Structures are given as structure tokens and as C-alpha cells.
XYZ file of N, CA and C in Angstrom:
816
model
N 6.147 24.705 2.063
C 4.993 23.833 2.126
C 4.697 23.739 0.580
N 4.395 22.691 0.021
C 3.869 22.494 -1.204
C 2.390 22.558 -1.192
N 1.650 23.437 -2.126
C 0.233 23.582 -1.938
C -0.077 23.276 -3.391
N -1.083 22.168 -3.348
C -1.791 21.613 -4.437
C -3.079 22.395 -4.803
N -3.426 22.364 -6.362
C -4.641 23.030 -6.618
C -5.982 22.400 -5.762
N -6.944 22.969 -5.300
C -8.024 22.626 -4.628
C -9.393 22.969 -5.506
N -10.229 22.359 -5.076
C -11.651 22.447 -5.600
C -12.219 23.914 -5.444
N -11.626 24.577 -4.057
C -12.219 25.899 -4.034
C -10.987 27.025 -4.146
N -11.322 28.111 -3.628
C -10.354 29.305 -3.913
C -9.772 29.620 -2.472
N -9.928 28.859 -1.398
C -9.131 29.363 -0.459
C -7.669 28.603 -0.366
N -6.817 29.658 0.196
C -5.515 29.199 0.331
C -5.101 28.360 1.376
N -4.314 27.632 1.472
C -3.689 26.917 2.526
C -2.831 28.057 3.483
N -3.137 28.128 4.828
C -2.323 28.893 5.856
C -1.294 27.981 6.408
N -0.201 28.059 5.698
C 0.935 27.246 5.835
C 1.248 27.244 7.467
N 0.958 28.149 8.350
C 1.435 28.387 9.651
C 0.588 27.097 10.594
N -0.497 26.752 9.830
C -1.414 25.925 10.650
C -1.246 24.602 10.505
N -0.046 24.000 9.563
C 0.253 22.612 9.293
C 1.485 22.538 9.238
N 1.781 21.167 9.405
C 3.282 20.543 9.672
C 3.921 20.853 8.268
N 5.034 20.801 8.353
C 5.975 20.823 7.146
C 6.345 19.352 6.614
N 5.418 18.875 5.624
C 5.807 17.329 5.150
C 6.404 17.316 3.776
N 6.734 18.407 3.465
C 7.149 18.399 1.987
C 8.495 17.539 1.829
N 8.766 17.371 0.604
C 9.983 16.478 0.286
C 9.648 15.188 -0.303
N 10.584 14.239 -0.584
C 10.459 13.144 -0.778
C 10.600 11.960 0.458
N 9.765 11.242 0.565
C 9.730 10.246 2.006
C 9.807 9.037 1.534
N 10.959 8.104 1.933
C 11.049 6.651 1.687
C 11.030 5.835 2.682
N 10.579 4.672 2.674
C 10.427 3.891 3.780
C 12.011 3.500 4.335
N 11.975 3.308 5.608
C 13.267 2.950 6.456
C 13.252 1.388 6.024
N 14.740 1.141 5.728
C 14.977 -0.153 5.477
C 16.145 -0.772 6.601
N 15.324 -1.864 7.021
C 16.266 -2.619 8.156
C 17.222 -3.425 7.623
N 18.454 -3.487 7.637
C 19.242 -4.115 7.029
C 19.434 -5.669 7.560
N 19.589 -6.764 6.876
C 19.339 -8.106 7.518
C 18.555 -8.708 7.367
N 17.210 -8.190 6.972
C 16.006 -8.842 6.841
C 15.695 -9.492 5.388
N 15.311 -10.770 5.311
C 15.341 -11.329 4.385
C 13.873 -10.898 3.475
N 14.002 -11.379 2.220
C 12.761 -11.321 1.444
C 12.553 -9.954 0.974
N 11.205 -9.739 0.538
C 10.649 -8.314 0.142
C 10.448 -7.566 1.357
N 10.005 -6.089 1.074
C 9.670 -5.381 2.069
C 8.363 -5.725 3.073
N 8.613 -5.902 4.328
C 7.660 -6.446 4.985
C 6.650 -5.417 5.791
N 5.379 -5.828 5.853
C 4.635 -4.937 6.642
C 4.969 -4.358 7.817
N 5.438 -4.757 8.753
C 6.166 -4.580 10.122
C 7.645 -4.306 9.575
N 8.169 -3.259 9.398
C 9.458 -3.003 9.082
C 10.450 -3.401 9.898
N 10.363 -4.102 10.887
C 11.475 -4.435 12.050
C 11.465 -5.940 11.832
N 10.448 -6.622 11.118
C 10.488 -7.959 10.899
C 10.337 -8.786 9.517
N 11.138 -9.864 9.627
C 10.999 -10.319 8.364
C 9.688 -10.469 7.768
N 9.516 -10.622 6.363
C 8.219 -10.671 5.741
C 7.561 -12.408 6.098
N 6.334 -12.547 5.705
C 5.736 -13.678 5.945
C 5.412 -14.116 7.194
N 5.819 -15.270 7.827
C 5.759 -15.708 8.981
C 6.235 -15.134 10.117
N 7.546 -14.325 9.578
C 8.249 -13.546 10.491
C 7.553 -12.456 11.096
N 6.601 -11.896 10.512
C 5.886 -10.857 10.798
C 4.906 -10.989 11.988
N 4.633 -12.509 12.457
C 4.132 -12.840 13.809
C 2.864 -12.098 13.835
N 1.900 -11.679 12.542
C 0.527 -11.613 12.573
C -0.332 -12.026 13.163
N -1.270 -11.813 14.005
C -2.072 -12.482 14.796
C -3.468 -12.920 13.816
N -3.220 -13.705 12.808
C -3.874 -14.305 11.945
C -4.785 -15.406 12.384
N -5.989 -15.636 12.114
C -6.894 -16.941 12.435
C -6.259 -18.028 12.017
N -6.400 -19.069 12.475
C -6.107 -20.353 12.022
C -6.475 -20.582 10.443
N -7.630 -20.227 10.148
C -7.952 -20.366 8.547
C -7.014 -19.526 7.737
N -6.759 -18.055 8.089
C -5.917 -17.562 7.498
C -4.350 -17.695 7.748
N -4.249 -18.290 8.542
C -2.592 -18.730 8.760
C -2.243 -19.844 7.953
N -3.331 -20.773 7.370
C -3.254 -21.704 6.413
C -3.385 -21.083 5.143
N -4.022 -20.141 4.914
C -3.907 -19.302 3.513
C -2.383 -18.955 3.288
N -1.918 -18.248 4.275
C -0.416 -17.707 4.074
C 0.638 -18.996 3.904
N 0.284 -20.146 4.525
C 1.309 -21.468 4.626
C 0.989 -21.967 2.995
N -0.014 -22.042 2.753
C -0.311 -22.555 1.229
C 0.248 -21.569 0.212
N 0.134 -20.285 0.427
C 0.484 -19.340 -0.502
C 1.997 -19.261 -0.479
N 2.833 -19.585 0.503
C 4.296 -19.742 0.497
C 4.629 -20.815 -0.239
N 3.865 -21.876 0.017
C 4.386 -23.280 -0.364
C 4.334 -23.356 -2.031
N 3.230 -22.621 -2.375
C 3.061 -22.543 -3.943
C 4.112 -21.651 -4.443
N 4.784 -20.586 -3.759
C 5.765 -19.796 -4.195
C 7.003 -20.354 -4.432
N 7.337 -21.214 -3.177
C 8.398 -22.284 -3.085
C 8.478 -23.280 -4.775
N 7.226 -23.338 -5.223
C 7.131 -24.246 -6.442
C 7.672 -23.558 -7.786
N 7.430 -22.082 -7.525
C 7.401 -21.173 -8.602
C 6.188 -20.342 -8.958
N 5.206 -20.780 -8.186
C 3.921 -20.180 -8.329
C 3.835 -18.613 -7.512
N 2.777 -17.790 -7.414
C 2.722 -16.696 -6.869
C 1.671 -16.868 -5.820
N 0.867 -17.921 -5.602
C 0.242 -17.921 -4.264
C -0.676 -17.012 -4.123
N -0.843 -16.210 -2.881
C -2.035 -15.458 -2.731
C -1.521 -13.824 -2.895
N -0.824 -13.879 -3.610
C 0.199 -12.348 -4.151
C -0.493 -11.747 -5.207
N -1.585 -11.106 -5.169
C -2.048 -10.441 -6.447
C -1.038 -9.410 -7.226
N -0.317 -8.786 -6.662
C 0.284 -7.603 -6.929
C 1.262 -7.846 -8.249
N 1.782 -9.171 -8.422
C 2.972 -9.494 -9.234
C 2.475 -8.873 -10.736
N 1.467 -8.891 -11.010
C 1.125 -8.296 -12.480
C 1.019 -6.785 -12.525
N 1.510 -6.427 -11.414
C 1.190 -4.632 -11.183
C -0.249 -4.100 -10.562
N -0.982 -5.137 -10.258
C -2.661 -4.584 -9.367
C -1.731 -3.957 -8.462
N -2.489 -2.957 -8.070
C -2.425 -2.166 -6.876
C -2.428 -2.989 -5.712
N -1.515 -2.779 -4.854
C -1.362 -3.668 -3.527
C -2.648 -3.271 -2.656
N -3.239 -2.118 -2.810
C -4.402 -1.738 -2.001
C -3.942 -1.369 -0.374
N -4.875 -0.949 0.084
C -4.663 -0.288 1.612
C -4.697 -1.434 2.651
N -3.822 -1.753 3.658
C -3.005 -0.945 3.879
C -1.668 -0.980 3.448
N -1.277 -2.097 2.545
C 0.190 -2.165 1.769
C 0.577 -0.820 1.088
N -0.386 -0.167 0.521
C 0.178 0.819 -0.147
C 0.994 2.055 0.781
N 0.737 1.687 1.753
C 1.826 2.738 2.945
C 3.070 1.903 3.055
N 3.476 0.836 2.473
C 5.021 0.056 2.370
C 5.603 0.682 1.141
N 5.954 1.968 0.844
C 6.140 2.559 -0.452
C 7.337 1.636 -0.891
N 7.240 1.050 -2.305
C 8.404 0.599 -2.910
C 9.284 1.866 -3.274
N 8.697 2.813 -3.602
C 9.429 3.867 -3.958
C 9.201 5.094 -3.198
N 9.590 6.298 -3.776
C 9.410 7.562 -3.213
C 7.855 8.132 -2.981
N 7.777 8.749 -1.751
C 6.219 9.214 -1.461
C 6.155 10.779 -1.332
N 5.059 11.406 -1.607
C 5.222 12.859 -1.456
C 3.872 13.037 -0.904
N 3.684 14.036 0.203
C 2.673 14.269 0.871
C 2.182 15.681 0.637
N 0.962 16.113 -0.229
C 0.561 17.376 -0.491
C -0.571 17.629 0.589
N -0.572 18.769 1.214
C -1.651 19.175 1.717
C -2.435 20.227 1.314
N -3.793 20.112 1.295
C -4.434 21.303 1.110
C -5.518 21.452 1.892
N -6.344 22.608 1.855
C -7.429 22.820 3.050
C -8.355 21.758 3.229
N -8.581 20.812 2.170
C -9.720 19.681 2.332
C -8.931 18.346 2.040
N -7.785 18.281 1.756
C -7.708 16.990 1.070
C -6.173 16.859 1.619
N -5.776 15.974 1.951
C -4.161 15.463 2.014
C -4.051 14.456 1.074
N -3.136 14.432 -0.098
C -2.655 13.808 -0.945
C -1.793 12.868 -0.820
N -1.474 11.625 -0.983
C -0.513 10.749 -0.830
C 0.117 10.265 -1.941
N 0.923 10.885 -2.597
C 1.339 10.475 -3.878
C 2.594 9.567 -4.072
N 2.239 8.333 -4.487
C 3.515 7.000 -4.552
C 3.835 6.999 -6.009
N 5.104 6.752 -6.452
C 5.414 6.629 -7.588
C 5.398 5.325 -8.209
N 5.430 4.459 -7.366
C 5.701 2.735 -7.626
C 4.024 2.520 -7.812
N 3.740 1.990 -8.875
C 2.337 1.568 -9.499
C 1.261 2.836 -9.330
N 1.984 3.965 -9.168
C 1.138 5.187 -8.935
C -0.041 5.130 -8.113
N -0.055 4.752 -6.839
C -1.113 4.547 -5.963
C -1.351 5.676 -5.151
N -1.758 7.001 -5.916
C -2.237 7.845 -4.906
C -3.470 7.472 -4.166
N -3.460 8.204 -2.993
C -4.607 8.560 -1.845
C -4.969 9.599 -1.952
N -6.403 9.727 -1.585
C -7.069 11.074 -1.288
C -7.546 10.832 0.143
N -6.864 11.728 1.036
C -7.396 11.797 2.574
C -8.198 12.897 2.760
N -9.498 12.955 3.022
C -10.565 13.945 2.960
C -10.657 14.510 4.089
N -10.274 15.796 4.591
C -10.121 16.449 5.883
C -11.203 17.826 5.841
N -12.298 17.635 5.059
C -13.446 18.896 5.208
C -14.571 18.296 6.184
N -14.315 17.304 6.971
C -15.509 17.443 7.821
C -16.518 16.455 7.264
N -16.499 16.024 6.119
C -17.550 15.200 5.476
C -17.885 13.903 6.616
N -18.834 12.985 6.131
C -19.163 12.108 6.729
C -19.107 10.737 5.790
N -19.340 9.481 6.241
C -18.862 8.403 5.158
C -20.027 8.330 4.082
N -19.705 8.534 2.723
C -20.947 8.338 1.945
C -21.495 6.856 1.813
N -22.689 7.073 1.172
C -23.141 5.380 1.297
C -23.328 4.783 -0.138
N -22.789 5.527 -1.060
C -23.101 5.192 -2.317
C -21.613 4.883 -3.030
N -20.443 4.891 -2.616
C -19.024 4.693 -2.984
C -18.808 3.331 -3.671
N -18.253 3.001 -4.606
C -17.880 2.027 -5.256
C -16.721 1.308 -4.262
N -16.669 0.402 -3.830
C -15.162 0.183 -3.202
C -13.967 0.011 -4.018
N -12.901 0.487 -3.899
C -11.698 0.367 -4.404
C -10.364 -0.014 -3.433
N -9.486 -0.872 -4.233
C -8.297 -1.396 -3.665
C -7.634 -0.213 -2.608
N -7.824 0.955 -2.959
C -7.116 1.768 -1.901
C -8.124 2.381 -0.905
N -9.485 1.970 -1.061
C -10.230 2.429 -0.048
C -10.736 3.660 -0.079
N -11.910 4.333 0.907
C -12.044 5.702 0.948
C -11.511 6.201 2.267
N -10.642 7.532 2.518
C -10.282 7.907 3.643
C -10.610 9.193 4.084
N -10.962 9.375 5.426
C -11.449 10.361 5.941
C -10.495 10.705 7.059
N -10.076 11.933 7.338
C -8.847 12.184 8.189
C -9.242 13.467 9.031
N -8.813 13.733 10.131
C -8.625 14.838 10.949
C -7.461 15.267 11.687
N -7.139 16.648 11.604
C -6.036 17.038 12.127
C -6.089 17.591 13.409
N -5.025 17.393 14.119
C -4.813 17.236 15.736
C -3.699 18.380 15.730
N -4.071 19.026 16.927
C -2.992 19.813 17.578
C -2.531 19.292 18.781
N -1.837 18.241 18.982
C -1.305 17.640 20.222
C -1.010 18.193 21.221
N 0.100 19.277 21.000
C 0.922 19.905 21.857
C 0.296 21.301 22.195
N -0.911 21.671 21.698
C -1.295 23.162 21.876
C -0.798 24.138 21.336
N -0.147 24.239 20.739
C 0.704 25.312 20.247
C 0.061 26.170 19.106
N -1.041 25.874 18.731
C -1.886 26.583 17.518
C -1.323 26.006 16.352
N -0.494 24.831 15.984
C -0.156 24.156 14.522
C -0.732 23.005 14.658
N -1.287 22.417 13.531
C -1.517 21.088 13.735
C -0.519 20.037 13.267
N -0.116 18.932 14.114
C 1.076 18.202 13.915
C 0.793 16.796 13.678
N -0.547 16.177 13.712
C -0.951 14.890 13.746
C -2.277 14.906 12.588
N -2.057 13.591 11.968
C -3.390 13.628 10.908
C -3.717 12.172 11.347
N -4.997 11.923 11.934
C -5.557 10.556 12.150
C -6.528 10.447 11.013
N -6.584 9.192 10.403
C -6.973 8.915 9.407
C -7.801 7.422 9.450
N -9.052 7.136 8.970
C -9.691 6.061 8.844
C -9.818 5.652 7.312
N -9.628 4.377 7.162
C -9.938 4.043 5.645
C -11.077 2.721 5.821
N -11.945 2.931 4.890
C -13.299 2.040 4.520
C -13.529 1.693 3.366
N -14.358 0.957 3.059
C -14.666 0.860 1.375
C -13.758 0.208 0.548
N -12.922 -0.636 1.011
C -12.084 -1.559 0.240
C -12.439 -2.745 -0.592
N -11.821 -3.200 -1.374
C -12.323 -4.447 -2.388
C -10.790 -5.074 -2.478
N -11.029 -6.446 -2.722
C -10.079 -7.288 -2.806
C -9.558 -7.712 -4.355
N -8.857 -8.464 -4.694
C -7.733 -9.137 -3.976
C -6.673 -7.988 -3.116
N -6.162 -8.329 -1.909
C -5.439 -7.381 -1.077
C -4.775 -8.599 -0.548
N -3.253 -8.263 0.007
C -2.464 -8.892 0.821
C -1.436 -7.803 1.760
N -1.123 -8.307 2.809
C -0.189 -7.446 3.685
C 1.171 -7.436 3.084
N 1.816 -8.232 2.292
C 2.997 -8.224 1.815
C 3.098 -9.459 0.617
N 4.433 -9.617 0.111
C 4.522 -10.381 -1.036
C 4.562 -11.788 -0.832
N 4.391 -12.358 0.338
C 4.369 -13.526 0.787
C 2.845 -14.142 0.589
N 1.915 -13.241 0.508
C 0.669 -13.665 0.205
C -0.192 -13.420 1.544
N 0.583 -12.871 2.708
C -0.184 -12.942 3.722
C -1.608 -12.198 3.670
N -2.632 -12.936 3.971
C -3.907 -12.503 3.448
C -4.794 -11.266 4.255
N -5.436 -10.744 3.631
C -6.593 -9.960 4.245
C -8.045 -10.708 3.764
N -8.993 -10.733 4.468
C -10.231 -11.513 4.547
C -10.903 -11.280 3.189
N -11.392 -12.121 2.798
C -12.213 -12.118 1.441
C -13.362 -11.238 1.413
N -13.978 -11.171 2.937
C -14.943 -10.117 3.191
C -15.021 -8.796 3.056
N -13.647 -8.253 2.881
C -13.258 -6.962 2.357
C -14.043 -5.976 3.551
N -14.186 -6.155 4.863
C -14.986 -5.132 5.692
C -13.614 -4.543 6.270
N -12.380 -4.623 5.782
C -11.240 -4.001 6.596
C -11.580 -2.727 6.851
N -11.112 -2.251 8.099
C -11.154 -0.748 8.303
C -9.570 -0.601 8.913
N -9.154 0.364 8.331
C -7.592 0.827 8.618
C -7.660 2.131 9.240
N -6.806 2.444 10.436
C -6.895 3.724 11.117
C -5.303 4.001 11.401
N -4.978 5.387 11.005
C -3.705 5.811 10.828
C -3.519 6.889 11.857
N -2.454 7.185 12.165
C -1.941 8.279 13.251
C -0.365 8.728 12.297
N -0.460 9.881 11.837
C 0.561 10.268 11.013
C 1.186 11.380 11.521
N 2.411 11.232 11.923
C 2.963 12.739 12.650
C 4.691 12.321 12.299
N 5.271 13.637 12.451
C 6.707 13.660 12.604
C 7.295 13.177 13.846
N 8.748 12.580 13.785
C 9.169 12.232 14.940
C 9.795 13.408 15.800
N 9.094 13.532 16.953
C 9.455 14.884 17.749
C 11.181 14.949 18.181
N 11.613 13.771 17.684
C 13.160 13.921 18.070
C 13.869 14.029 16.541
N 13.248 14.339 15.540
C 13.885 14.194 14.254
C 12.745 14.484 13.138
N 12.623 16.008 12.878
C 11.656 16.191 11.819
C 11.630 15.732 10.526
N 12.896 14.796 10.138
C 13.000 14.146 8.944
C 12.722 13.063 8.925
N 11.848 12.750 9.999
C 11.606 11.282 10.095
C 9.801 11.356 10.351
N 8.905 10.468 9.671
C 7.753 10.439 9.870
C 7.376 9.290 10.447
N 6.181 9.108 11.159
C 5.889 8.154 11.659
C 4.410 7.844 11.336
N 4.018 6.653 11.028
C 2.550 6.015 10.598
C 2.485 5.273 11.525
N 1.333 5.269 12.676
C 0.963 4.158 13.421
C -0.327 3.459 12.669
N -0.183 2.331 12.111
C -1.347 1.850 11.509
C -1.938 0.401 11.951
N -3.116 0.922 12.566
C -3.865 -0.353 13.058
C -4.892 -0.964 11.985
N -4.640 -2.146 11.899
C -5.659 -2.824 10.737
C -6.648 -3.562 11.396
N -7.962 -3.570 11.283
C -8.867 -4.241 11.872
C -9.675 -5.319 10.685
N -9.300 -6.339 10.834
C -9.754 -7.354 9.757
C -10.175 -8.609 9.971
N -11.098 -9.461 9.554
C -11.528 -10.683 9.752
C -10.532 -11.800 9.556
N -9.551 -11.643 8.931
C -8.472 -12.362 8.900
C -7.701 -12.544 10.332
N -7.840 -11.483 11.119
C -6.887 -11.342 12.382
C -7.732 -11.763 13.569
N -7.157 -12.134 14.545
C -7.849 -12.374 15.966
C -8.068 -11.111 16.811
N -7.383 -9.961 16.214
C -7.471 -9.041 17.102
C -6.938 -7.875 16.279
N -7.206 -6.391 16.558
C -6.291 -5.172 15.690
C -5.115 -5.220 15.662
N -4.332 -5.136 14.445
C -2.932 -5.401 14.558
C -2.501 -3.955 14.241
N -1.405 -3.468 15.372
C -0.898 -2.283 14.950
C 0.637 -2.134 14.728
N 0.980 -1.700 13.609
C 2.256 -1.650 13.264
C 2.834 -0.145 12.895
N 3.857 0.441 13.599
C 4.221 1.815 13.396
C 5.554 1.836 12.166
N 4.966 2.245 11.045
C 5.950 2.631 9.905
C 6.807 4.010 10.007
N 8.006 3.908 9.586
C 8.819 4.748 9.552
C 9.347 5.306 8.049
N 9.144 6.427 7.973
C 9.607 7.088 6.565
C 10.639 8.399 6.809
N 11.598 8.433 5.926
C 12.751 9.435 6.263
C 12.792 10.258 4.745
N 13.213 11.452 5.189
C 13.443 12.556 3.869
C 14.791 13.012 4.105
N 15.331 13.562 3.193
C 16.568 14.361 3.013
C 16.609 15.739 2.843
N 16.258 16.789 3.686
C 16.000 18.161 3.034
C 16.813 18.748 2.639
N 17.965 18.330 2.293
C 18.829 18.944 1.095
C 19.227 18.201 0.025
N 18.352 17.121 -0.352
C 18.135 16.624 -1.538
C 17.608 17.216 -2.469
N 17.994 17.233 -3.815
C 17.431 17.834 -4.853
C 16.021 16.924 -5.298
N 14.947 17.556 -5.241
C 13.802 16.571 -5.660
C 13.673 16.317 -7.274
N 14.061 15.142 -7.469
C 13.883 14.415 -8.470
C 12.936 13.428 -8.622
N 12.105 13.208 -9.231
C 11.004 12.214 -9.339
C 11.012 11.296 -10.688
N 11.744 10.412 -10.362
C 11.974 9.294 -11.485
C 10.804 8.533 -11.897
N 10.623 8.042 -13.041
C 9.407 7.196 -13.199
C 9.686 5.828 -12.793
N 8.578 4.999 -12.207
C 8.431 4.092 -11.833
C 7.413 3.143 -12.397
N 7.583 2.592 -13.480
C 6.611 2.170 -14.284
C 6.339 0.577 -14.036
N 5.798 -0.019 -13.193
C 5.674 -1.644 -12.638
C 5.400 -2.327 -14.111
N 4.488 -1.927 -15.080
C 3.984 -2.984 -15.886
C 5.111 -2.916 -16.949
N 6.232 -2.061 -17.277
C 7.072 -1.879 -18.364
C 7.934 -2.946 -18.058
N 8.193 -3.955 -18.804
C 9.268 -4.928 -18.695
C 8.812 -6.195 -17.711
N 7.572 -6.069 -17.187
C 7.262 -7.123 -16.422
C 6.949 -8.325 -17.018
N 7.293 -9.144 -17.007
C 7.336 -10.691 -17.543
C 6.260 -11.787 -16.729
N 5.351 -11.095 -15.989
C 4.481 -11.931 -15.422
C 3.021 -11.907 -16.238
N 2.697 -13.136 -16.566
C 1.197 -12.869 -17.109
C 0.237 -13.725 -16.253
N -0.921 -13.514 -16.214
C -1.976 -14.204 -15.394
C -3.188 -14.515 -16.387
N -3.235 -15.813 -16.368
C -4.229 -16.318 -17.237
C -5.304 -17.215 -16.532
N -6.520 -17.160 -16.566
C -7.467 -17.699 -15.508
C -6.895 -18.134 -14.440
N -6.095 -17.125 -13.812
C -5.896 -17.581 -12.063
C -4.417 -18.204 -12.315
N -3.970 -18.468 -13.428
C -2.620 -19.238 -13.276
C -1.542 -18.042 -13.827
N -0.396 -18.354 -13.223
C 0.679 -17.581 -13.614
C 1.481 -18.063 -14.447
N 2.104 -17.442 -15.796
C 2.954 -17.983 -16.475
C 4.099 -16.611 -16.632
N 5.163 -17.026 -17.505
C 6.275 -15.964 -17.852
C 6.280 -15.636 -19.356
N 6.701 -14.662 -19.650
C 7.287 -14.477 -20.920
C 8.614 -14.319 -21.118
N 9.201 -14.980 -21.921
C 10.700 -14.816 -22.181
C 11.161 -13.773 -22.763
N 12.439 -13.697 -23.094
C 13.155 -12.263 -23.390
C 12.571 -12.136 -24.970
N 12.470 -13.476 -25.586
C 11.697 -13.506 -26.657
C 10.227 -13.068 -27.222
N 9.531 -13.155 -25.782
C 8.165 -12.797 -25.863
C 7.605 -14.344 -25.889
N 7.969 -15.140 -25.723
C 7.366 -16.586 -25.726
C 6.602 -16.829 -23.944
N 5.481 -17.360 -24.374
C 4.838 -17.759 -22.921
C 5.670 -19.170 -22.434
N 6.133 -18.909 -21.169
C 6.790 -19.925 -20.613
C 5.737 -20.452 -19.289
N 5.975 -21.540 -18.563
C 5.424 -22.029 -17.482
C 6.272 -21.403 -16.285
N 5.467 -21.263 -15.327
C 6.001 -20.733 -13.851
C 6.707 -21.849 -13.283
N 6.210 -22.877 -13.249
C 6.531 -24.353 -12.399
C 6.678 -25.549 -13.083
N 6.979 -26.346 -12.571
C 7.415 -27.782 -13.261
C 6.065 -28.242 -13.481
N 6.132 -29.130 -14.637
C 4.970 -29.673 -15.191
C 3.535 -28.786 -15.264
N 3.603 -27.601 -15.544
C 2.433 -26.595 -15.548
C 1.903 -26.813 -16.757
N 0.460 -27.141 -16.752
C -0.392 -27.401 -17.921
C -0.333 -25.658 -18.795
N -0.344 -25.825 -20.176
C -0.373 -24.633 -20.904
C -1.769 -24.011 -20.532
N -2.223 -22.813 -20.991
C -3.744 -22.346 -21.064
C -4.349 -22.622 -21.950
N -5.727 -22.471 -22.329
C -6.562 -22.894 -23.140
C -6.255 -22.229 -24.541
N -5.880 -22.886 -25.804
C -5.776 -22.158 -26.944
C -6.534 -22.448 -27.800
N -7.686 -22.633 -27.220
C -8.778 -22.954 -28.415
C -8.901 -21.862 -29.538
N -8.716 -20.923 -29.356
C -8.877 -19.897 -30.292
C -7.840 -19.365 -31.332
N -6.487 -20.319 -31.389
C -5.383 -20.465 -31.875
C -5.342 -21.319 -32.688
N -4.837 -21.383 -33.734
C -4.770 -22.713 -35.010
C -3.078 -22.760 -34.832
N -2.678 -23.873 -35.159
C -1.160 -24.441 -35.281
C -0.640 -23.721 -36.570
N 0.542 -23.296 -36.309
C 1.175 -22.483 -37.464
C 1.172 -23.191 -38.841
N 0.742 -22.462 -39.809
C 0.815 -23.004 -41.268
C -0.687 -23.654 -41.440
N -1.601 -23.882 -40.465
C -2.682 -24.344 -40.864
C -3.865 -23.460 -41.130
């Protein structure tokens, strides 16, 4: 069991907690087109069959129509902005879970989206600035009564936008009143599979949407944490809400046909 430093001197009693050490990666379902989807068993975008309201179904349709023309639609993460919750838990890279007496840390290599899940019994704060990751409070459960915790129940609030469920731009509501509930535990049939039942409660949905994500680890694999720097080499540039590209030579390029250039009022023509 990996033990991370904590704010107090208490040591972690490993006998009370599950073994979540190692590198965890999302399960990939072969044959599904597009980028990683929120529900791993279904294609991204419309194929998710998310219970979107008519208004937000239209947002998704408009987003994908814009992407078909070379734009980015309702997809804010293309500039390496954090995807926020709950999409953070669709890890593009490897994930590590570090358990301490008061906090469980979720460390993600891609975009470096670390989460802190507080398990010290605190109540919801009243003066916290909303973030893309939100504020998470968890509770450990011993569901089989064997004296060892096996399940972590988590609730996340205090999120801000912009956020989307996946790269199609499937939207979360702009009111940012999202509540995300998670139930994380190992698969009883395979201790090297982690299950995360995620329920999203959001005004963009007609009802709470529950998806179970699966992550896997290889206990025999040597732990090597490679750098995944999203911003390095990213050719996307956003100016006043418009997406452009940088060429290999570093020149600004349009991302779609007949796209107007950005405002160049602070630049002068070469040689003048």
C-alpha cells in the first residue's frame, strides 16, 4: 500500500484499507469509433444515448456539426484545459490512487488532473471557489463486514465550467449545479479490475445518468510514470472563442474553410 504524506502524524493502518496500488488504466472496448467515450461500452457523442434535454441535445448536435467543418464545437479541452468532473475519470493516461487517513488522492498523468477526496468527516464548505475538478467528500464502507474497507463512496460539488462529457462536446449545463456521485471498489471477481459507478446529476439531463467505468492494472508491471504534457506540441490556439492552428513553422492557420483571421489591431505590416 502506497502511503502519501499527510497533514498529521497518524500512520495509515493498511489492514483497514483496500490495496489500490499500481497503475490504473481505462478499459478500451475495441471497435468503438472516435475518442474515448464517457460510457466505455458505447460510441462517443450521440452513441452514448445520454438522457439529454431537448435543449442540450441541440447543443451536442451543433457541436458535432461545427467539428465536421473543422471547428471544435462545445469541446473546451482541445487547448489542454482540464476536462473537469466527471470526465476526469475517463483517464487518457495512467491513474494512481494514494490513500491516506484523511484524503484519497487521484493522480492523473494526462493534463495533470489531480483530485483530493476528503474522508475525514468534514462537512461541505461554504466559501470555496468552484473549480473544474470540484470539491469531493468521501466515505469508506466495509460492505462485506470483514473488518476492512472495500468501497469508497464520493460526492463532488462546487464545479465550474466549461465542461463536457467527451470530445464530441456533449454538454453539461451552464448553471454548473452538477453533482457527481461515485462508488469505487475492486471487482470481486478480479482484484486487478477497479469499478467506478458514476452517477451525474445535472440540469442538462432529464434524469440522473449512471455509468460504470472499469480500470485495470498489471500487478507484475514495473511502475514507470512517463510525462504526458498535453500543452507541449499542441497546435491548437483559441482567440476570442475561435479555434486556429499553428503550422509546423509556427504560422497561424485557419481551422475551417473561409475562417476570418483574428483581430490584428496591435500588429503592423512587415517593414512599416
